Short mmCIF file of C-alpha atoms and ligand atoms in Angstrom, two decimals:
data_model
loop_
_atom_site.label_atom_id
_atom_site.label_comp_id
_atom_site.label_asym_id
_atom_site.label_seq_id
_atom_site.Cartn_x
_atom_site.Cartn_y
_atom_site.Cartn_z
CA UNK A 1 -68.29 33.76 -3.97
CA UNK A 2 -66.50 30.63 -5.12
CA UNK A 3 -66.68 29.83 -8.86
CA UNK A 4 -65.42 26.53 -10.50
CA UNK A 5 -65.22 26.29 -14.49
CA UNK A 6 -65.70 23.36 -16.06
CA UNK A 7 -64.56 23.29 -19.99
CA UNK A 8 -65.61 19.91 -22.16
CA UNK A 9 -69.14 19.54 -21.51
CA UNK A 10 -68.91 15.61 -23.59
CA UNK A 11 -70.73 12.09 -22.03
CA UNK A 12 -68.99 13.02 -19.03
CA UNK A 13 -68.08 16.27 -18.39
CA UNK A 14 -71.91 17.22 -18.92
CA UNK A 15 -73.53 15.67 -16.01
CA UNK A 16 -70.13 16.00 -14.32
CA UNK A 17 -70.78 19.90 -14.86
CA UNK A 18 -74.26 19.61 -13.52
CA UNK A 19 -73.61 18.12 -10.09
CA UNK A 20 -70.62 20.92 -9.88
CA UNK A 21 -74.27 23.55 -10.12
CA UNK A 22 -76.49 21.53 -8.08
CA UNK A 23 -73.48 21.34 -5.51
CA UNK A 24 -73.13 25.32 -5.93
CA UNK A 25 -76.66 26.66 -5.55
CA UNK A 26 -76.85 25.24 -2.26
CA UNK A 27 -73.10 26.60 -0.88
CA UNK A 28 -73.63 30.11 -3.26
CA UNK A 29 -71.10 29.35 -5.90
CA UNK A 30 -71.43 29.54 -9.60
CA UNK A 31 -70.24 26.92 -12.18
CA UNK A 32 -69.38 28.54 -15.52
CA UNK A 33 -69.10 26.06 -18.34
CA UNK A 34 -67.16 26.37 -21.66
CA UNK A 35 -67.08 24.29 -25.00
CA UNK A 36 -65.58 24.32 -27.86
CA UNK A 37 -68.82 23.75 -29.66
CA UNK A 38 -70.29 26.46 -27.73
CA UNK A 39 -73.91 25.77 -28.25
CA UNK A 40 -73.26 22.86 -26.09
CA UNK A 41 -72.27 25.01 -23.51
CA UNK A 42 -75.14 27.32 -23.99
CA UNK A 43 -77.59 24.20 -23.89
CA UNK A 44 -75.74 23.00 -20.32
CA UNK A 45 -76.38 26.92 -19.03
CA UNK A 46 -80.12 26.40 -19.88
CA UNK A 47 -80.66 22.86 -18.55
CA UNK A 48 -78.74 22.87 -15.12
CA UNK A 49 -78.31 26.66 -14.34
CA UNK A 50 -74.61 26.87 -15.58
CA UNK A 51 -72.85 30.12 -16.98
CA UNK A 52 -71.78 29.89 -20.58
CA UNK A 53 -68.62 31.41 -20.35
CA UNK A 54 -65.52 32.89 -22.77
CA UNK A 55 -62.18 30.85 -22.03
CA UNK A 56 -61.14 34.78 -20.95
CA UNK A 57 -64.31 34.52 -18.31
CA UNK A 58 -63.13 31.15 -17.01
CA UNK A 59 -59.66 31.67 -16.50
CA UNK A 60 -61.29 34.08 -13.58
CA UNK A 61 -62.77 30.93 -11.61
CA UNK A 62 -61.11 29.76 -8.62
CA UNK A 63 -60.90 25.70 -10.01
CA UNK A 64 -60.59 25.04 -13.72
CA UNK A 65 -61.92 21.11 -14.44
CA UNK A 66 -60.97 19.84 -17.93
CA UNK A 67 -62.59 16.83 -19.01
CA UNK A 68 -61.51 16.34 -23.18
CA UNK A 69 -60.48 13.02 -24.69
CA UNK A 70 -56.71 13.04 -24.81
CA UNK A 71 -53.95 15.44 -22.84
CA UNK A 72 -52.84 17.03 -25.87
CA UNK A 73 -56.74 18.21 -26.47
CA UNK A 74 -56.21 19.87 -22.94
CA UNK A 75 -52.29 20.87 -23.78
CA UNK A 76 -54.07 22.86 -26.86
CA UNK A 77 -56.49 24.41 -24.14
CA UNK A 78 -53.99 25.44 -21.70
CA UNK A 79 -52.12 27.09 -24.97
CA UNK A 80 -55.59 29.46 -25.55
CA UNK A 81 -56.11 29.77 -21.57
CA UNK A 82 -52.60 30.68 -20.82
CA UNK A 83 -52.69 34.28 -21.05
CA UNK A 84 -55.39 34.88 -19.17
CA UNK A 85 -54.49 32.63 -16.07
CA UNK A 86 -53.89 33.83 -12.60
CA UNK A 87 -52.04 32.91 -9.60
CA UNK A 88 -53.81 31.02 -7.13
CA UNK A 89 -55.78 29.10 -9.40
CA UNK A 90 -56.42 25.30 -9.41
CA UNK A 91 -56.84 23.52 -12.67
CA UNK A 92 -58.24 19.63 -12.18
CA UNK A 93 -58.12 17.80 -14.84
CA UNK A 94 -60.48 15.03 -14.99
CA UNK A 95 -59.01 13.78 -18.62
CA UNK A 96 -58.04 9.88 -18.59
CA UNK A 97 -54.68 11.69 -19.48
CA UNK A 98 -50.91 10.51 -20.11
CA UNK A 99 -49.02 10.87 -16.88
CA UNK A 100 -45.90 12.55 -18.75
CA UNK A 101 -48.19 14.91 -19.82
CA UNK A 102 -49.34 15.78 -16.29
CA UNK A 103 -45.72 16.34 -15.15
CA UNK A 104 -45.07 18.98 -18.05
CA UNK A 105 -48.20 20.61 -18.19
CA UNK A 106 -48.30 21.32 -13.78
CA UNK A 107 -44.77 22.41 -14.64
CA UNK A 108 -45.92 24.80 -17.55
CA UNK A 109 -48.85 25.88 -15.57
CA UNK A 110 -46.94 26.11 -11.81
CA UNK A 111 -44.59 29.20 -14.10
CA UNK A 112 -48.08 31.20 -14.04
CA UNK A 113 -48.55 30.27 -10.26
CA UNK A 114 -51.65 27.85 -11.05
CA UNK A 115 -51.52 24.25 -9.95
CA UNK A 116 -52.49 21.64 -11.44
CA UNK A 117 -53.97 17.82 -10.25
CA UNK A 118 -54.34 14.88 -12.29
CA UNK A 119 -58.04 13.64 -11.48
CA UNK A 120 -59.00 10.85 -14.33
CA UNK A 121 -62.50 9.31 -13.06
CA UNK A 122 -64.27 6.38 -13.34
CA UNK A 123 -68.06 4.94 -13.14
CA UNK A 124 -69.70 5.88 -16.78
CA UNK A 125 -72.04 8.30 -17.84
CA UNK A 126 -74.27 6.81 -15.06
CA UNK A 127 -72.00 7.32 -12.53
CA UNK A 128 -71.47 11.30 -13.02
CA UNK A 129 -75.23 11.36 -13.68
CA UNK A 130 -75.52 10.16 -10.03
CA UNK A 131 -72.70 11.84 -8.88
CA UNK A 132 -70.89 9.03 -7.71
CA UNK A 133 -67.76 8.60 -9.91
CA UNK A 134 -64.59 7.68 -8.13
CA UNK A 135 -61.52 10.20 -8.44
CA UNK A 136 -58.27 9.10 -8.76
CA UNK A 137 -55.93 12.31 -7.94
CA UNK A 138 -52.11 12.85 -8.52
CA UNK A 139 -50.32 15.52 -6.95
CA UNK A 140 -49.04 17.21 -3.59
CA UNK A 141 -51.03 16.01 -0.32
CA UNK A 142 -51.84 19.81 0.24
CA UNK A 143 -53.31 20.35 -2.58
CA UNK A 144 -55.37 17.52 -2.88
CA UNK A 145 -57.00 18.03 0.37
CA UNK A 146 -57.53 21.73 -0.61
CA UNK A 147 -59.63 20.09 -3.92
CA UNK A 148 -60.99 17.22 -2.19
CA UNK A 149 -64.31 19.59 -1.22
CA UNK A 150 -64.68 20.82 -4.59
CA UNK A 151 -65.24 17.33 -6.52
CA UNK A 152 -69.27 17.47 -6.03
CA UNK A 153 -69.40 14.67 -8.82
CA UNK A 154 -67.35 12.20 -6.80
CA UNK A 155 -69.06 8.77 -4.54
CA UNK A 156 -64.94 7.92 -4.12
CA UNK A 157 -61.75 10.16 -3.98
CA UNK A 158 -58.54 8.50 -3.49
CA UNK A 159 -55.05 10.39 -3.53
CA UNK A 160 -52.95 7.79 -5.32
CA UNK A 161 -49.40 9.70 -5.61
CA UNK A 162 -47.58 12.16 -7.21
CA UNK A 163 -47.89 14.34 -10.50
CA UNK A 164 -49.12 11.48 -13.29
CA UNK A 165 -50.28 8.96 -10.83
CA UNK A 166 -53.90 9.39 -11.21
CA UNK A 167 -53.49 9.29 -14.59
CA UNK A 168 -51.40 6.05 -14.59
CA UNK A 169 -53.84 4.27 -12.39
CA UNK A 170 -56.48 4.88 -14.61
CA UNK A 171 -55.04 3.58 -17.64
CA UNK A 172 -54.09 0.09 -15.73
CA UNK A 173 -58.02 -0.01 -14.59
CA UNK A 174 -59.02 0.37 -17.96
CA UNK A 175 -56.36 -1.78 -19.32
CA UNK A 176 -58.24 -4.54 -16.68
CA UNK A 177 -61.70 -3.55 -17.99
CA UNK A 178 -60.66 -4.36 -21.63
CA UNK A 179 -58.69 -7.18 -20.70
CA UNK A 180 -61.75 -8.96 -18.97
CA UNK A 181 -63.78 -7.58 -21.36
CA UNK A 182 -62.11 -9.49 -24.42
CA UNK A 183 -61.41 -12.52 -22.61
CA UNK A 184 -64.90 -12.91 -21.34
CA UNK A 185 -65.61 -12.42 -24.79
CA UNK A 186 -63.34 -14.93 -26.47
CA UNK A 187 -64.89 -18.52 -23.98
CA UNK A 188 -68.79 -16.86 -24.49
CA UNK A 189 -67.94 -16.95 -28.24
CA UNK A 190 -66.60 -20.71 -27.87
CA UNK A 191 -69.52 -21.49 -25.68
CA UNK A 192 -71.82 -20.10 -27.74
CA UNK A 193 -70.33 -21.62 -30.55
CA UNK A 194 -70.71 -25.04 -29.04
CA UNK A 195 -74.58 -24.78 -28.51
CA UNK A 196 -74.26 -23.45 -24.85
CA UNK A 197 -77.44 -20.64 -23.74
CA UNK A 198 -75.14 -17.52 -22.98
CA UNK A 199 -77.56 -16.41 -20.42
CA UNK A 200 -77.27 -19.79 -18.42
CA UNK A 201 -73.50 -19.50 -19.01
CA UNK A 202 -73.11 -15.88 -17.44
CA UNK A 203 -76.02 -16.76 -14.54
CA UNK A 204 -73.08 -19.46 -13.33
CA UNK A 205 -69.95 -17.43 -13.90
CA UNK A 206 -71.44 -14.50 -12.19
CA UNK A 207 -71.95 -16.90 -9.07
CA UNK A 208 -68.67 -18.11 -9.60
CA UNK A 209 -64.83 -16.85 -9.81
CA UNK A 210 -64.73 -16.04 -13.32
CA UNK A 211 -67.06 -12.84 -13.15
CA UNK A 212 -65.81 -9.25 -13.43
CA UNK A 213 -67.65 -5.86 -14.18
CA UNK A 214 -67.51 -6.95 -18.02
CA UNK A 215 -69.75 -10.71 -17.33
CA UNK A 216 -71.85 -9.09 -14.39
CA UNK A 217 -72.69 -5.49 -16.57
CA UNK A 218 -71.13 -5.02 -19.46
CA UNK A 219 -71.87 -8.15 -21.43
CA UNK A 220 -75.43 -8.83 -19.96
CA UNK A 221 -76.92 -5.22 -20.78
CA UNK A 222 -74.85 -3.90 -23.66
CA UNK A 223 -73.35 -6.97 -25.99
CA UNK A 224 -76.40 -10.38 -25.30
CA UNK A 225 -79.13 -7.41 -26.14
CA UNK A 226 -76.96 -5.89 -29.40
CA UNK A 227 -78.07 -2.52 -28.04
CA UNK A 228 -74.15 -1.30 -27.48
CA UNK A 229 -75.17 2.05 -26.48
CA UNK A 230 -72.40 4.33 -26.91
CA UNK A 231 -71.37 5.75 -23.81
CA UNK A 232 -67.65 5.29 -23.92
CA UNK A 233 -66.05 5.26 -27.34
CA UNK A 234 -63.60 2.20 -28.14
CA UNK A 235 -61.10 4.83 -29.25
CA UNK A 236 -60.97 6.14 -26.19
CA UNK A 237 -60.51 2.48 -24.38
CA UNK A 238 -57.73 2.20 -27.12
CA UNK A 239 -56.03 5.55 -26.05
CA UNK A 240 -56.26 4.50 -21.83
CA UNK A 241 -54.79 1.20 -22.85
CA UNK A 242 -51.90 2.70 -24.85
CA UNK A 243 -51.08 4.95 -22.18
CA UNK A 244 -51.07 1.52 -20.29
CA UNK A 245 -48.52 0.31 -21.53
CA UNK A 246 -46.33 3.59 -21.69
CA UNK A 247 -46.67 3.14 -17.59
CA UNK A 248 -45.42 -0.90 -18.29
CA UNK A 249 -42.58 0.62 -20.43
CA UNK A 250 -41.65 3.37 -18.40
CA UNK A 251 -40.55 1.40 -15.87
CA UNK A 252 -39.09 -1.09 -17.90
CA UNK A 253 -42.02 -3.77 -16.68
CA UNK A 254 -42.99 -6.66 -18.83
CA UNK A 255 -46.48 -7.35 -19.94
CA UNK A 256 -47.72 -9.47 -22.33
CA UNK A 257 -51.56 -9.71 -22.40
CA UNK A 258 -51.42 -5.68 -21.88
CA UNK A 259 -49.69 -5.44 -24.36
CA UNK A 260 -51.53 -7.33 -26.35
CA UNK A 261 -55.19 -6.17 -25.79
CA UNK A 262 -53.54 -2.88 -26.79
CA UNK A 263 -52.99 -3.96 -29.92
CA UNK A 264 -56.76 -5.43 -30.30
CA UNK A 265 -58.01 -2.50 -29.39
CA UNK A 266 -56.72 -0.67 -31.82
CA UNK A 267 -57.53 -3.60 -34.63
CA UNK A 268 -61.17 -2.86 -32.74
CA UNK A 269 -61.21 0.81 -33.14
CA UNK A 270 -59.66 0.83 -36.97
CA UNK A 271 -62.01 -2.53 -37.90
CA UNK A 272 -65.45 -1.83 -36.21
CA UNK A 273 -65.22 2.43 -35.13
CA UNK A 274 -63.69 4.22 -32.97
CA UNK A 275 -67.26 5.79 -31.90
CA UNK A 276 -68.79 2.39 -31.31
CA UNK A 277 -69.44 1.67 -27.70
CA UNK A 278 -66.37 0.18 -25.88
CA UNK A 279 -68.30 -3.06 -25.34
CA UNK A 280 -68.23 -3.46 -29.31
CA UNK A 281 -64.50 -4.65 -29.08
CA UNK A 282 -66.58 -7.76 -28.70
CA UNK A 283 -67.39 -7.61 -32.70
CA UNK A 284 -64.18 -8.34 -33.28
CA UNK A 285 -63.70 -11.74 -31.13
CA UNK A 286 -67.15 -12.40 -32.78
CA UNK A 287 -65.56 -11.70 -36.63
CA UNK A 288 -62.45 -13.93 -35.24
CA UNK A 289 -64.98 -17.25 -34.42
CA UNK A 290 -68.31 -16.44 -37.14
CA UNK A 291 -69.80 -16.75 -33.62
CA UNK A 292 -72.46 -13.55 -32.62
CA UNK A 293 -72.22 -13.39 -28.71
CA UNK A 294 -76.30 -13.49 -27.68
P1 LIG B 1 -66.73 12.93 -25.44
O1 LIG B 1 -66.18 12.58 -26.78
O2 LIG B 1 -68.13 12.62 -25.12
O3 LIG B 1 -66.53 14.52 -25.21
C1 LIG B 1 -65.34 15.13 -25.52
C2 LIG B 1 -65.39 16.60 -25.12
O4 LIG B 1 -64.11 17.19 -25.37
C3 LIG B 1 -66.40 17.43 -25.92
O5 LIG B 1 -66.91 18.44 -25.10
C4 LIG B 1 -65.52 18.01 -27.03
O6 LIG B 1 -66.02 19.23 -27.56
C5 LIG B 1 -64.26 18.29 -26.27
N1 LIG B 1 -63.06 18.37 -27.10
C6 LIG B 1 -62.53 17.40 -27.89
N2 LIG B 1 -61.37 17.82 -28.43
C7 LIG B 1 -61.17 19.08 -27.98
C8 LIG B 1 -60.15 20.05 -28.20
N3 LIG B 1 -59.09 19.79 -28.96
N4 LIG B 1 -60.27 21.25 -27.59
C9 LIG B 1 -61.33 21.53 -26.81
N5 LIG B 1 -62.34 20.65 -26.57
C10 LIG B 1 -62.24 19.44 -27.15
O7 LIG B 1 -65.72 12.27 -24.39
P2 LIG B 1 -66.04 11.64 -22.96
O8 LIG B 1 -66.76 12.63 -22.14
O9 LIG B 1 -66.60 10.27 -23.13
O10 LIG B 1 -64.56 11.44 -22.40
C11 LIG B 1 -63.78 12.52 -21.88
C12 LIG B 1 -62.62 11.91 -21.10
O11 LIG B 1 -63.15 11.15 -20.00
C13 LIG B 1 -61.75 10.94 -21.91
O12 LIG B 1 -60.41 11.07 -21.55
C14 LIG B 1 -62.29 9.57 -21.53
O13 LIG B 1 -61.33 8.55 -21.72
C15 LIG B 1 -62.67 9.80 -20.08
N6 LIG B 1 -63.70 8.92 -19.51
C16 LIG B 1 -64.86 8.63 -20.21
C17 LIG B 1 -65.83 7.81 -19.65
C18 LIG B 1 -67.12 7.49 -20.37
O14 LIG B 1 -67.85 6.59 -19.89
N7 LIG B 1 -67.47 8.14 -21.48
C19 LIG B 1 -65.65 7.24 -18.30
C20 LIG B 1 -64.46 7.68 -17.63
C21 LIG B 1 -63.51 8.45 -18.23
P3 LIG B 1 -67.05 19.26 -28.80
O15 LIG B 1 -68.42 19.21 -28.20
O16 LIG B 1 -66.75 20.56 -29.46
O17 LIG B 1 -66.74 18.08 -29.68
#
């Protein structure tokens, strides 16, 4: 019997977790599921027929998934898993991770024979609630195809490159998401500030060439209600577009307005929380103009 593990049950890795069951009961597998609050994990076992399991049990499982905020909250992981690891094992790590991180730890981990793929995600809670995230995976073409069966929670998987490419990709999306995020933000504020109806304003720029994820989605359902449910913390949108620009500087590349939104970001996440929804970045261009975006 094949069994996957999946450790960080959070927004994502919950209902990430669940489709990993719903994918095993009907090919006879078993998902066990550890977290560091381990009520959560006992909760998950309940709910979608999981195993809460020791990190000892889960180091037995044929594919380890990690899905915690930052690679040094999986680094610390791999330190208390280490021991107990053995050869053959896959570990897919689903983190929106720092690609020199991946490169060490599949070198740490390779010295106990287990692989390891970066596999960052993307679509939202909503989209590993439906199972149709898209996977972006780093690593050897062998063993991506050997994993590609195994990602139950994935609509999309797309091998992008080599150790730490999955992870850079990922961190240039969401460098785009919070860079059309805060410029759709700054004209609404000036248009709203200038007497204009917001909704009539996005109804033409989502017909038009100006519209992105942010004016179609985000802005419409999360910032013109004030309802900025939090789904996807702006700390964590701070962290992806940080590691955005180590993949700028790491190749010596030049770029401005990433570099930039970076640095709001992190105003965002130090001035307005950095549990607040990511679409709350938006309080600070609203602070900026004494303009509320509605
Ligand atoms: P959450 O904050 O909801 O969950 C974090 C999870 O990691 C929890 O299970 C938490 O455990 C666990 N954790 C945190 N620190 C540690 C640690 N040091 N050791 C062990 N476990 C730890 O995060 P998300 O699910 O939102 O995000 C997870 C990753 O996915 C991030 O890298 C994020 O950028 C990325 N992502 C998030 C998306 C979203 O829409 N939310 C979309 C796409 C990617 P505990 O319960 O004990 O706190």
């Amino acid at each position: 019997m094949k069994t996957a593990a999946f450790l960080g049950l959070g927004a994502m890795g919950g209902p990430m977790a669940a489709a990993l069951a719903r994918h095993a009961a009907e090919t006879g597998g078993q998902v066990l599921v550890w977290n560091r609050t381990f009520e959560k994990a006992q909760a998950h076992a309940a709910e979608y027929g999981t195993q809460a399991a020791t990190l000892e049990q889960v180091a037995q499982a044929n594919v380890i998934f990690t899905c915690l905020p930052i690679s040094a909250d999986v680094d610390e992981v791999i330190g208390q898993l280490e021991k107990h690891l053995r050869p053959g094992t896959l570990w897919v790590d689903c983190t929106s991770g720092h690609p020199d991180a991946a490169r060490v730890q599949r070198a740490r981990l390779l010295e106990r024979g287990v692989k390891f793929l970066d596999a960052p995600v993307s679509g939202g809670v909503n989209g590993a609630k439906a199972a149709a995230l898209t996977v972006m995976l780093g690593g050897p073409a062998d063993e991506v195809e050997a994993v590609r069966g195994e990602l139950a929670f994935a609509g999309k998987v797309v091998h992008v490159g080599d150790t730490g490419a999955g992870f850079a990709v990922k961190a240039i999306n969401n460098a785009l998401l919070a860079v059309n995020l805060w410029a759709a933000g700054e004209g609404l504020a000036a248009l709203a500030k200038g007497g204009v109806d917001l909704s009539a304003a996005l109804d033409v720029i989502n017909a038009s060439s100006g519209r992105s994820n942010a004016t179609e989605n985000l802005i419409p359902a999360r910032v013109l209600t004030r309802a900025f449910p939090p789904t996807f913390g702006l700390g964590l949108l701070a962290k992806d577009t940080g590691i955005a620009l180590d993949v700028v500087n790491n190749v010596k590349g030049s770029a401005p307005v990433l570099a930039q939104v970076n640095a709001l970001c992190r105003a965002a996440t130090q001035m307005i929380g950095p549990h607040e929804d990511h679409t709350a970045l938006l309080k600070l261009v609203e602070q900026m103009n004494g303009q509320e975006i509605k």
